Short mmCIF file of C-alpha atoms and ligand atoms in Angstrom, two decimals:
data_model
loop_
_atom_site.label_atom_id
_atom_site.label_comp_id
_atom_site.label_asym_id
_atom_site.label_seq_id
_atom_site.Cartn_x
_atom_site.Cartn_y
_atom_site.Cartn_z
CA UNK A 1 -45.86 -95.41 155.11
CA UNK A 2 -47.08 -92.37 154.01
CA UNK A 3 -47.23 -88.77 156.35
CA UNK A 4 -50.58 -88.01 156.95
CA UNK A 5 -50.40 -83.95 157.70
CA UNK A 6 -52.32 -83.36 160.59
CA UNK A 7 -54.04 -79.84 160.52
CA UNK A 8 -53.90 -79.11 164.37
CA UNK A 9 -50.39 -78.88 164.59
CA UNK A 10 -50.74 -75.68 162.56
CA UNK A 11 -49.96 -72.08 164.78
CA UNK A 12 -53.57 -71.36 164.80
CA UNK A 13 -54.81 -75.25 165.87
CA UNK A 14 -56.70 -76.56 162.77
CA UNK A 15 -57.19 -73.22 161.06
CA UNK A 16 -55.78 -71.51 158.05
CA UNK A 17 -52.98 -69.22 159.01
CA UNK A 18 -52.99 -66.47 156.03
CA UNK A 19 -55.58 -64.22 154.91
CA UNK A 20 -56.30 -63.44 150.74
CA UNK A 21 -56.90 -59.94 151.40
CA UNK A 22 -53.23 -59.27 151.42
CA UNK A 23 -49.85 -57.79 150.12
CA UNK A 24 -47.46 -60.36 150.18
CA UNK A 25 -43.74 -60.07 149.20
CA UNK A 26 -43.47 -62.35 145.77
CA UNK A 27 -39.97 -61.94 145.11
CA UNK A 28 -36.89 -60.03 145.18
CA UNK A 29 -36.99 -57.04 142.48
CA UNK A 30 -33.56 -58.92 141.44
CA UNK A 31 -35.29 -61.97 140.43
CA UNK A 32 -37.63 -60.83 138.18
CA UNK A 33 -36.49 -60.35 134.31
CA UNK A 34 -37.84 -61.60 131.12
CA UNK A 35 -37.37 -65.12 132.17
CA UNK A 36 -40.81 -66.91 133.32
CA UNK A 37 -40.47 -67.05 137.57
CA UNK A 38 -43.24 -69.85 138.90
CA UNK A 39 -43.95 -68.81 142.46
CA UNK A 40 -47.06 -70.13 144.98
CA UNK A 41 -47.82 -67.21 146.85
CA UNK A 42 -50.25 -67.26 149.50
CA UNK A 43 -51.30 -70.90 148.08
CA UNK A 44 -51.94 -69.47 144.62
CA UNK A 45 -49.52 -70.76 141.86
CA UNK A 46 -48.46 -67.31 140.19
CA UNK A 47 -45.99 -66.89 137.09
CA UNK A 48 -43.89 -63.21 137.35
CA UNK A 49 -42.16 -61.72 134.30
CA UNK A 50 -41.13 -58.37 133.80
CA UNK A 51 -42.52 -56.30 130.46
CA UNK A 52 -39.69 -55.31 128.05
CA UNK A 53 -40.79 -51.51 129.26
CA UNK A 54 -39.85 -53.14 132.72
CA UNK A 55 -42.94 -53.50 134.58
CA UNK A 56 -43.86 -56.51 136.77
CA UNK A 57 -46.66 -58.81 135.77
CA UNK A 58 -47.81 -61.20 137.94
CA UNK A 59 -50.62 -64.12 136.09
CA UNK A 60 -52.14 -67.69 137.10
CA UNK A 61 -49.18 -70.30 136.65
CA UNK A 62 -51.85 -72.13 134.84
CA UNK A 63 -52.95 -72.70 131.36
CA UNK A 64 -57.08 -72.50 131.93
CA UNK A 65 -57.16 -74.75 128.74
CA UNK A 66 -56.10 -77.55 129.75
CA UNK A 67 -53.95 -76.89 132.99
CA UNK A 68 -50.26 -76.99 132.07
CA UNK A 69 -48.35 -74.02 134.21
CA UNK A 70 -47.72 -71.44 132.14
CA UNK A 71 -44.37 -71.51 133.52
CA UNK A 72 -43.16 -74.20 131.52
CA UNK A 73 -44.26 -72.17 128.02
CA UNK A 74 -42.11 -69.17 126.87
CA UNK A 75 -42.63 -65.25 126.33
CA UNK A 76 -43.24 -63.94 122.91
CA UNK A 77 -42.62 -59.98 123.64
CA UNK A 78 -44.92 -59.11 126.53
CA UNK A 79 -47.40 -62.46 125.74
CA UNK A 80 -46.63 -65.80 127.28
CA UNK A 81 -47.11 -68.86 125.01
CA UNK A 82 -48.40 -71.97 126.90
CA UNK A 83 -46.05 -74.51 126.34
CA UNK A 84 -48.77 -77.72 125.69
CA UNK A 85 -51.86 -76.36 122.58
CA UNK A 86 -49.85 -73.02 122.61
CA UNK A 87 -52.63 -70.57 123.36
CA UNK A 88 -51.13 -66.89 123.62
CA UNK A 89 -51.86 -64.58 126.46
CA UNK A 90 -51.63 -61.12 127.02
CA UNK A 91 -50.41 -59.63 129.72
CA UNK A 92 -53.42 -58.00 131.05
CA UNK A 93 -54.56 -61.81 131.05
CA UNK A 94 -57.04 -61.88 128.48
CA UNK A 95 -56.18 -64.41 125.31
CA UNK A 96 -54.66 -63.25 121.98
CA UNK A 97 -54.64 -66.59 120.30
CA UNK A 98 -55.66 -70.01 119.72
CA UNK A 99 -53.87 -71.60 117.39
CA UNK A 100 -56.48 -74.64 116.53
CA UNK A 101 -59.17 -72.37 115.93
CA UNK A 102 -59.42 -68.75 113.60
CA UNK A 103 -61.98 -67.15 116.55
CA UNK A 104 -60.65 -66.15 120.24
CA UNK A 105 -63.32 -66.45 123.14
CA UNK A 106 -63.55 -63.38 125.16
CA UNK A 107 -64.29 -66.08 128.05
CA UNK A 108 -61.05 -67.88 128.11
CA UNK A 109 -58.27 -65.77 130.15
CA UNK A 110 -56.14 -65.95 132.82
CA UNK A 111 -56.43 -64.17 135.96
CA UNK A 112 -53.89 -61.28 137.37
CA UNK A 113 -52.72 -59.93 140.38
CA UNK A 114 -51.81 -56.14 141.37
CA UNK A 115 -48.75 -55.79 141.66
CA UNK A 116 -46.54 -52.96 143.19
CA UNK A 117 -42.43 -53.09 143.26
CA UNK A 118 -40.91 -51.42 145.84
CA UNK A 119 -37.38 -52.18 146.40
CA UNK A 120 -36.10 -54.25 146.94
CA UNK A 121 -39.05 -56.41 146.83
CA UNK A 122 -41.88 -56.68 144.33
CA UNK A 123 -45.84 -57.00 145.76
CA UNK A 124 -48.91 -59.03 144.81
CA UNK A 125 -52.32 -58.72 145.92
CA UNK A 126 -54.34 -61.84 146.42
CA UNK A 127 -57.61 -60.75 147.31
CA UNK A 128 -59.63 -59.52 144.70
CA UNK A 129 -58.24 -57.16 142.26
CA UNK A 130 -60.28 -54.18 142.72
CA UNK A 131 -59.71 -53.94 146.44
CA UNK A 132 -56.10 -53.81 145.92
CA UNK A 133 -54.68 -50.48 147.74
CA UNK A 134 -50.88 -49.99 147.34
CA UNK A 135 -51.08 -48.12 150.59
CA UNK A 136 -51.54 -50.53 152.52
CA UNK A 137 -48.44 -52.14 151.65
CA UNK A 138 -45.78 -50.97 155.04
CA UNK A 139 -43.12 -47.83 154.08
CA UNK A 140 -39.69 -49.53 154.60
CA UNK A 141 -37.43 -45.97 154.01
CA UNK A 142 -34.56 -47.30 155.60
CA UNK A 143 -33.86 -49.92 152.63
CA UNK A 144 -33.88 -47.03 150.62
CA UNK A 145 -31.97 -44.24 152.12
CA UNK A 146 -28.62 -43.72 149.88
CA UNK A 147 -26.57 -42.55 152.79
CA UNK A 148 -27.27 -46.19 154.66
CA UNK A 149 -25.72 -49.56 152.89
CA UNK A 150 -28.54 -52.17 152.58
CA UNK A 151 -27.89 -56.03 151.67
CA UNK A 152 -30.93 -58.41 151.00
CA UNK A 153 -31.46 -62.06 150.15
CA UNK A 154 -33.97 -64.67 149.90
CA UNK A 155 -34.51 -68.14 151.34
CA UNK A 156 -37.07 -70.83 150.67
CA UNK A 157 -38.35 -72.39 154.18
CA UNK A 158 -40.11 -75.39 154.78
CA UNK A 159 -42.27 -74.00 157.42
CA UNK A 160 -44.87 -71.89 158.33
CA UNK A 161 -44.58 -68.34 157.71
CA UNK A 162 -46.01 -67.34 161.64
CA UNK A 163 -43.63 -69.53 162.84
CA UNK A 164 -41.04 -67.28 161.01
CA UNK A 165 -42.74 -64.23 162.74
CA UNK A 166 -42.54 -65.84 166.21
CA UNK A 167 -39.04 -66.50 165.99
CA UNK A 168 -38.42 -62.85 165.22
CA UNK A 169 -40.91 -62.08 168.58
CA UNK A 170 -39.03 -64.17 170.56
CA UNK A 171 -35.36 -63.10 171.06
CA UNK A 172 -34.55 -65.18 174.07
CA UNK A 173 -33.37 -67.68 171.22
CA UNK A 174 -30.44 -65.05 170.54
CA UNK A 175 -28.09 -66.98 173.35
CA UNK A 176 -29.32 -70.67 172.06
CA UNK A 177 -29.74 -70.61 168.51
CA UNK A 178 -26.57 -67.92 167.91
CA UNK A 179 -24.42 -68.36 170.52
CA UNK A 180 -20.95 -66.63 169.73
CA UNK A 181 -22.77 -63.89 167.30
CA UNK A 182 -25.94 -62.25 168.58
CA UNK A 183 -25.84 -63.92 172.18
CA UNK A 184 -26.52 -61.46 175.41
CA UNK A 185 -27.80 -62.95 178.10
CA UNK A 186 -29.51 -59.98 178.32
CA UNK A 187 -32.14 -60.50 175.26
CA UNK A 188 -33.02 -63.70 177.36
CA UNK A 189 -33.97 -61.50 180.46
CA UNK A 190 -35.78 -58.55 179.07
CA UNK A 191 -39.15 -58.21 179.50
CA UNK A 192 -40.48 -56.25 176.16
CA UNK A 193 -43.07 -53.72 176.14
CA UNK A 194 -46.07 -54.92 174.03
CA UNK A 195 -48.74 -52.55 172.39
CA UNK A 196 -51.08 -52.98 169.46
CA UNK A 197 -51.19 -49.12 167.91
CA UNK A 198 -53.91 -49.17 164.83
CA UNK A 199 -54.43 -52.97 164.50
CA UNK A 200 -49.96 -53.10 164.73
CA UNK A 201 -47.94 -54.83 167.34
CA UNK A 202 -45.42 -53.22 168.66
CA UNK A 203 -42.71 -54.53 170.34
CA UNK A 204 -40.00 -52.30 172.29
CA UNK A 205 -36.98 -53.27 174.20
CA UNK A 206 -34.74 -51.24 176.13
CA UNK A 207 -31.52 -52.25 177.27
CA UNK A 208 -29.53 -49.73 179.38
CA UNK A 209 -26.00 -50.00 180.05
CA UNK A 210 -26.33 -53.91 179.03
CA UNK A 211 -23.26 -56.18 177.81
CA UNK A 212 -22.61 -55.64 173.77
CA UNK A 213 -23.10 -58.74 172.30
CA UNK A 214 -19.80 -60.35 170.45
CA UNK A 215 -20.60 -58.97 167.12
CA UNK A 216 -20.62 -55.46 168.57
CA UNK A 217 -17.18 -55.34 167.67
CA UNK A 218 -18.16 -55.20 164.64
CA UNK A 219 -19.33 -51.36 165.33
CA UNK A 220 -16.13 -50.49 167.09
CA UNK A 221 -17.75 -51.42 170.48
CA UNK A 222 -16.05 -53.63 173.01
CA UNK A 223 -17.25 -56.96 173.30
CA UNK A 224 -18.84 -57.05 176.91
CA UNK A 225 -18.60 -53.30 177.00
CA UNK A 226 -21.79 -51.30 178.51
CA UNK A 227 -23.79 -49.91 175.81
CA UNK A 228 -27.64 -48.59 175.48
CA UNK A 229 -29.67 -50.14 173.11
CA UNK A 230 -33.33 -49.91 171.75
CA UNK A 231 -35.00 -52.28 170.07
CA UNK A 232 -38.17 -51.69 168.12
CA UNK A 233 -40.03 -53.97 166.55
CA UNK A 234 -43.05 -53.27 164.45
CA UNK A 235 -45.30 -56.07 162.11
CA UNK A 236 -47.96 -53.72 160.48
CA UNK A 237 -49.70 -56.76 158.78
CA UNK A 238 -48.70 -60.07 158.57
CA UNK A 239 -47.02 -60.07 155.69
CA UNK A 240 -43.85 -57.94 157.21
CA UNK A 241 -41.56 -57.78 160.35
CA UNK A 242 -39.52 -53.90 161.19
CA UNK A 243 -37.04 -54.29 163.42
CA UNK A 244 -34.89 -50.87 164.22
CA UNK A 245 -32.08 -50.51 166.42
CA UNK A 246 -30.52 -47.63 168.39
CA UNK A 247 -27.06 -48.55 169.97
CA UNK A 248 -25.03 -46.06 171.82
CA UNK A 249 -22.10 -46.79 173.95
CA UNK A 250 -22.11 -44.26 176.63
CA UNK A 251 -18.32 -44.84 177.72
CA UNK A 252 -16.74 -44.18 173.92
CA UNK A 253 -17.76 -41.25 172.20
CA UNK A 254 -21.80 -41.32 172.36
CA UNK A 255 -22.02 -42.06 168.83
CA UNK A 256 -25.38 -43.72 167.85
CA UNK A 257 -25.10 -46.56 165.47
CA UNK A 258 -28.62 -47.12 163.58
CA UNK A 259 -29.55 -50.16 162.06
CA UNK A 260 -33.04 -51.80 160.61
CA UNK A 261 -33.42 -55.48 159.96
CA UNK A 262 -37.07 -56.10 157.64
CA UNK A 263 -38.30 -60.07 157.68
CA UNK A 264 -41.04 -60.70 154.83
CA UNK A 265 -42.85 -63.69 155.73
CA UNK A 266 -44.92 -64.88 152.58
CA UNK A 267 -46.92 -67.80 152.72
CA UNK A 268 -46.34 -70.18 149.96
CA UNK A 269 -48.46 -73.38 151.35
CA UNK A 270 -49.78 -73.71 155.13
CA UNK A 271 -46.12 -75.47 155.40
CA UNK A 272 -43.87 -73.81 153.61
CA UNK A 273 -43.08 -70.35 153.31
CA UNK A 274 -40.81 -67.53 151.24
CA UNK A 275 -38.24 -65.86 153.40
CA UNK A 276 -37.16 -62.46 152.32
CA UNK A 277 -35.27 -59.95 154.74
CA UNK A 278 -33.08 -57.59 154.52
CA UNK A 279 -30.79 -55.67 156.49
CA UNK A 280 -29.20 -51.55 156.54
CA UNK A 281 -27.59 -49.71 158.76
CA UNK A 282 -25.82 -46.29 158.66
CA UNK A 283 -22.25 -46.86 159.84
CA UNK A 284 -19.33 -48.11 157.94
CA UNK A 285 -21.48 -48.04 154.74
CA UNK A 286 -18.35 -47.59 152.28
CA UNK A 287 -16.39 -50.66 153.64
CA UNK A 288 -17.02 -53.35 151.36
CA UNK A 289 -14.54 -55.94 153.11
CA UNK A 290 -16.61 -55.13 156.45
CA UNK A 291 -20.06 -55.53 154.44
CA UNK A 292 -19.19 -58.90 153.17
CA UNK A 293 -18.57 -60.23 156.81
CA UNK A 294 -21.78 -58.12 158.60
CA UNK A 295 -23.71 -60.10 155.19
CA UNK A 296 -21.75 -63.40 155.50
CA UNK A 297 -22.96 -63.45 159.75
CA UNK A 298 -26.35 -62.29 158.77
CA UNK A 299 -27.21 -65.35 156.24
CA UNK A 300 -25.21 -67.35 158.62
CA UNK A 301 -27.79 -66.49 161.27
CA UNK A 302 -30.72 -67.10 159.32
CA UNK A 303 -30.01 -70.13 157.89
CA UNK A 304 -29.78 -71.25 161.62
CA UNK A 305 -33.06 -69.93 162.12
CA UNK A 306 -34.33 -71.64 159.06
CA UNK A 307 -33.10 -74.82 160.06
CA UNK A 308 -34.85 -74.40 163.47
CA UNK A 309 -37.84 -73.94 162.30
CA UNK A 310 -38.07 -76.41 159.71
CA UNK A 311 -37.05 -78.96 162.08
CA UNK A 312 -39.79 -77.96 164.26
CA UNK A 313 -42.10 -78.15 161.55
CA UNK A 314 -41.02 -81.79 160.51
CA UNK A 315 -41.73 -82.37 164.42
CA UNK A 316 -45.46 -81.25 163.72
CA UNK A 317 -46.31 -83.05 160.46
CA UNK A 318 -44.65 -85.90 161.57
CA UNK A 319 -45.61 -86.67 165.72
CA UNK A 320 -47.10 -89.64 165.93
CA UNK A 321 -49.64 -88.59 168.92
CA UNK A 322 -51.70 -85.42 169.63
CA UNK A 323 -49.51 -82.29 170.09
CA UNK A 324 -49.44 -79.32 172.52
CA UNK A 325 -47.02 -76.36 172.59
CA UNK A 326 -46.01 -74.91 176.29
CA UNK A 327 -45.63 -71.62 176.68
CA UNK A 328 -43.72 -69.15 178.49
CA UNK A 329 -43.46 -65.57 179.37
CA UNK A 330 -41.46 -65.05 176.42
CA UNK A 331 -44.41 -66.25 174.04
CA UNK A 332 -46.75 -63.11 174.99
CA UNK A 333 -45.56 -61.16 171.72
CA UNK A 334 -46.02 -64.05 169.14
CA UNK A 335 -49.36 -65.17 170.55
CA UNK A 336 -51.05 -61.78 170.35
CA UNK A 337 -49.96 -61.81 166.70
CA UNK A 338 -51.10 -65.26 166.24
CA UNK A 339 -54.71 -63.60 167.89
CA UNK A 340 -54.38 -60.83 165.34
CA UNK A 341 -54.04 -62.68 163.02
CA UNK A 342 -56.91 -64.62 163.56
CA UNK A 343 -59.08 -61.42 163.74
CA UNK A 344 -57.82 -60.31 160.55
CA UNK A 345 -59.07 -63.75 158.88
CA UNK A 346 -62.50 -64.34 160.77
CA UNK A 347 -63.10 -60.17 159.26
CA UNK A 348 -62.34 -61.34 156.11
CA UNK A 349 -64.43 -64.35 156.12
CA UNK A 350 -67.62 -62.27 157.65
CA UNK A 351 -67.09 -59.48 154.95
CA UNK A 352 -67.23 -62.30 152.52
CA UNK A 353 -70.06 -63.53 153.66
CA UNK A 354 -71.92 -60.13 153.82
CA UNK A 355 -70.81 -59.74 150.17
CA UNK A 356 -72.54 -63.30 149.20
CA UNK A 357 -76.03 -62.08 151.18
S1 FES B 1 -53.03 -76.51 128.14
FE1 FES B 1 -52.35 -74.61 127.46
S2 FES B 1 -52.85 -74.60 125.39
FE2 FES B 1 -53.64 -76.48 126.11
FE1 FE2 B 2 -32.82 -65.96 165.12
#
């Protein structure tokens, strides 16, 4: 018996969940080298290789001759051979040769997307091309800043991407879904402060003289030991969750401890997604042996997070009878963005439509 997927069971009932007009993270910077990189982004089957002057290119994982992903050809210099007739395309898209035939249409080409690479991550566009505006992609300075020690890593999930954004809205999970590492009892009880600044939710917690959480220790801080601690969490488009954290421990020596977790949530299909994130902080930046456990808990985490939501997902394609979430106080965050993020799609489909009139 095959799995019929039903379309209501999606975040936003029976509607699409991403809008084109977009910069989505495609890949990691790492991942991107003069081998051919197939990636759906956003529903659109993309092939990434980087120049041999080192710039990103980002073209239609299909041939338009005949069909066959690009992917599977090879690169010849900066050109990409398709792997079936071998026709050769530039990388600006437009075709350099067809080896049947002496003449080249001007018509046959591939399309491209912008792209922008910002470490650690590289950018596409997928609305049209000539709207593309690199500044709308978020600043991120903290992944960037040589006196902090930044870590990043990538995971494929079988889910939708909002549902990655609600998890990250909804920390009352920490004691469940982590218990032993990020587990307070306190994340369950807050109450954040919500605000939408510009068209960008913002989410702020603030936790005074509240039980550190186990891995705490990790900053020198006594397990169950008072501390202050301010969350902030910012997602200035869909495509990108800020979280920054102040911890102090008012009964050591006041120090601050910084720290600023980023979650990329690309689309890749309405039921699977791209998870990149990455993590930095400012203290104990030149202890390698202490990185590789912080890194080793962090992937630990998310991979429980992944396998949450993926299992919930399953749940949704697979239900045999009509479906209907319950929620609780604790949604409030992730269903304004789900609202936003229906505003930013039903603007994009009326400014298409004015541009058809
Ligand atoms: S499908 Fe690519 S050359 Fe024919
Ligand atoms: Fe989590």
């Amino acid at each position: 018996m095959s799995v019929v997927a039903r379309p209501e069971t999606l975040p936003l009932g029976g509607a699409p969940t991403f809008p084109s007009r977009m910069w989505w993270v495609a890949a990691r910077s790492a991942e991107v080298g003069s081998d051919l990189l197939a990636r759906r982004i956003a529903d659109r089957p993309m092939v990434l290789y980087r120049t041999n002057e080192g710039a990103v290119v980002a073209i239609d994982d299909m041939c338009p001759h005949r069909w066959l992903p690009l992917s599977k050809g090879r690169r010849e210099g900066d050109q990409v051979r398709c792997g079936y007739h071998g026709l050769l395309f530039n990388h600006d898209g437009s075709c350099a040769e067809v080896p049947s035939q002496p003449e080249v249409s001007t018509r046959v080409a591939v399309r491209t997307y912008a792209v922008i690479e910002r470490a650690p991550w590289v950018w596409v566009w997928t609305g049209d091309g000539d709207d593309a505006d690199p500044t709308e992609i978020p600043a991120y300075p903290w992944l960037t800043n040589p006196d902090w020690r930044m870590d990043e890593a990538y995971l494929p999930m079988a889910a939708n991407y909002l549902r990655g954004h609600e998890n990250v809205l909804d920390l009352s999970h920490f004691d469940y879904l982590h218990p032993g590492g990020l587990a307070t009892q306190e994340w369950t009880r807050v109450r954040p402060s919500l605000s939408i600044e510009d068209g960008v939710l913002v989410e702020v917690r603030d936790l005074r003289s509240a039980p550190a959480a186990p891995n705490a220790a990790a900053m020198g801080v006594e397990p169950g030991s008072l501390v202050d601690r301010r969350n902030e969490s910012r997602v200035p488009t869909p495509a990108l969750h800020i979280a920054t954290t102040t911890l102090r421990s008012p009964a050591g020596d006041g120090h601050e401890y910084h720290g600023a977790v980023l979650h990329a949530f690309t689309p890749e299909t309405e039921r699977t997604s791209h998870y990149f994130f990455a993590a930095a902080r400012d203290w104990r930046v030149d202890d390698s042996e202490f990185d590789e456990r912080f890194w080793q808990m962090a992937l630990f985490t998310f991979n429980q997070d992944k396998d949450a939501l993926e299992a919930v997902e399953q749940v949704a394609l697979t239900h045999p009878g009509p479906l209907r979430e319950f929620s609780v106080r604790s949604d409030k965050s992730g269903l304004r963005l789900r609202r936003l993020v229906k505003e930013l799609i039903a603007d994009e489909a009326r400014g298409q439509a004015k541009s058809e009139d």
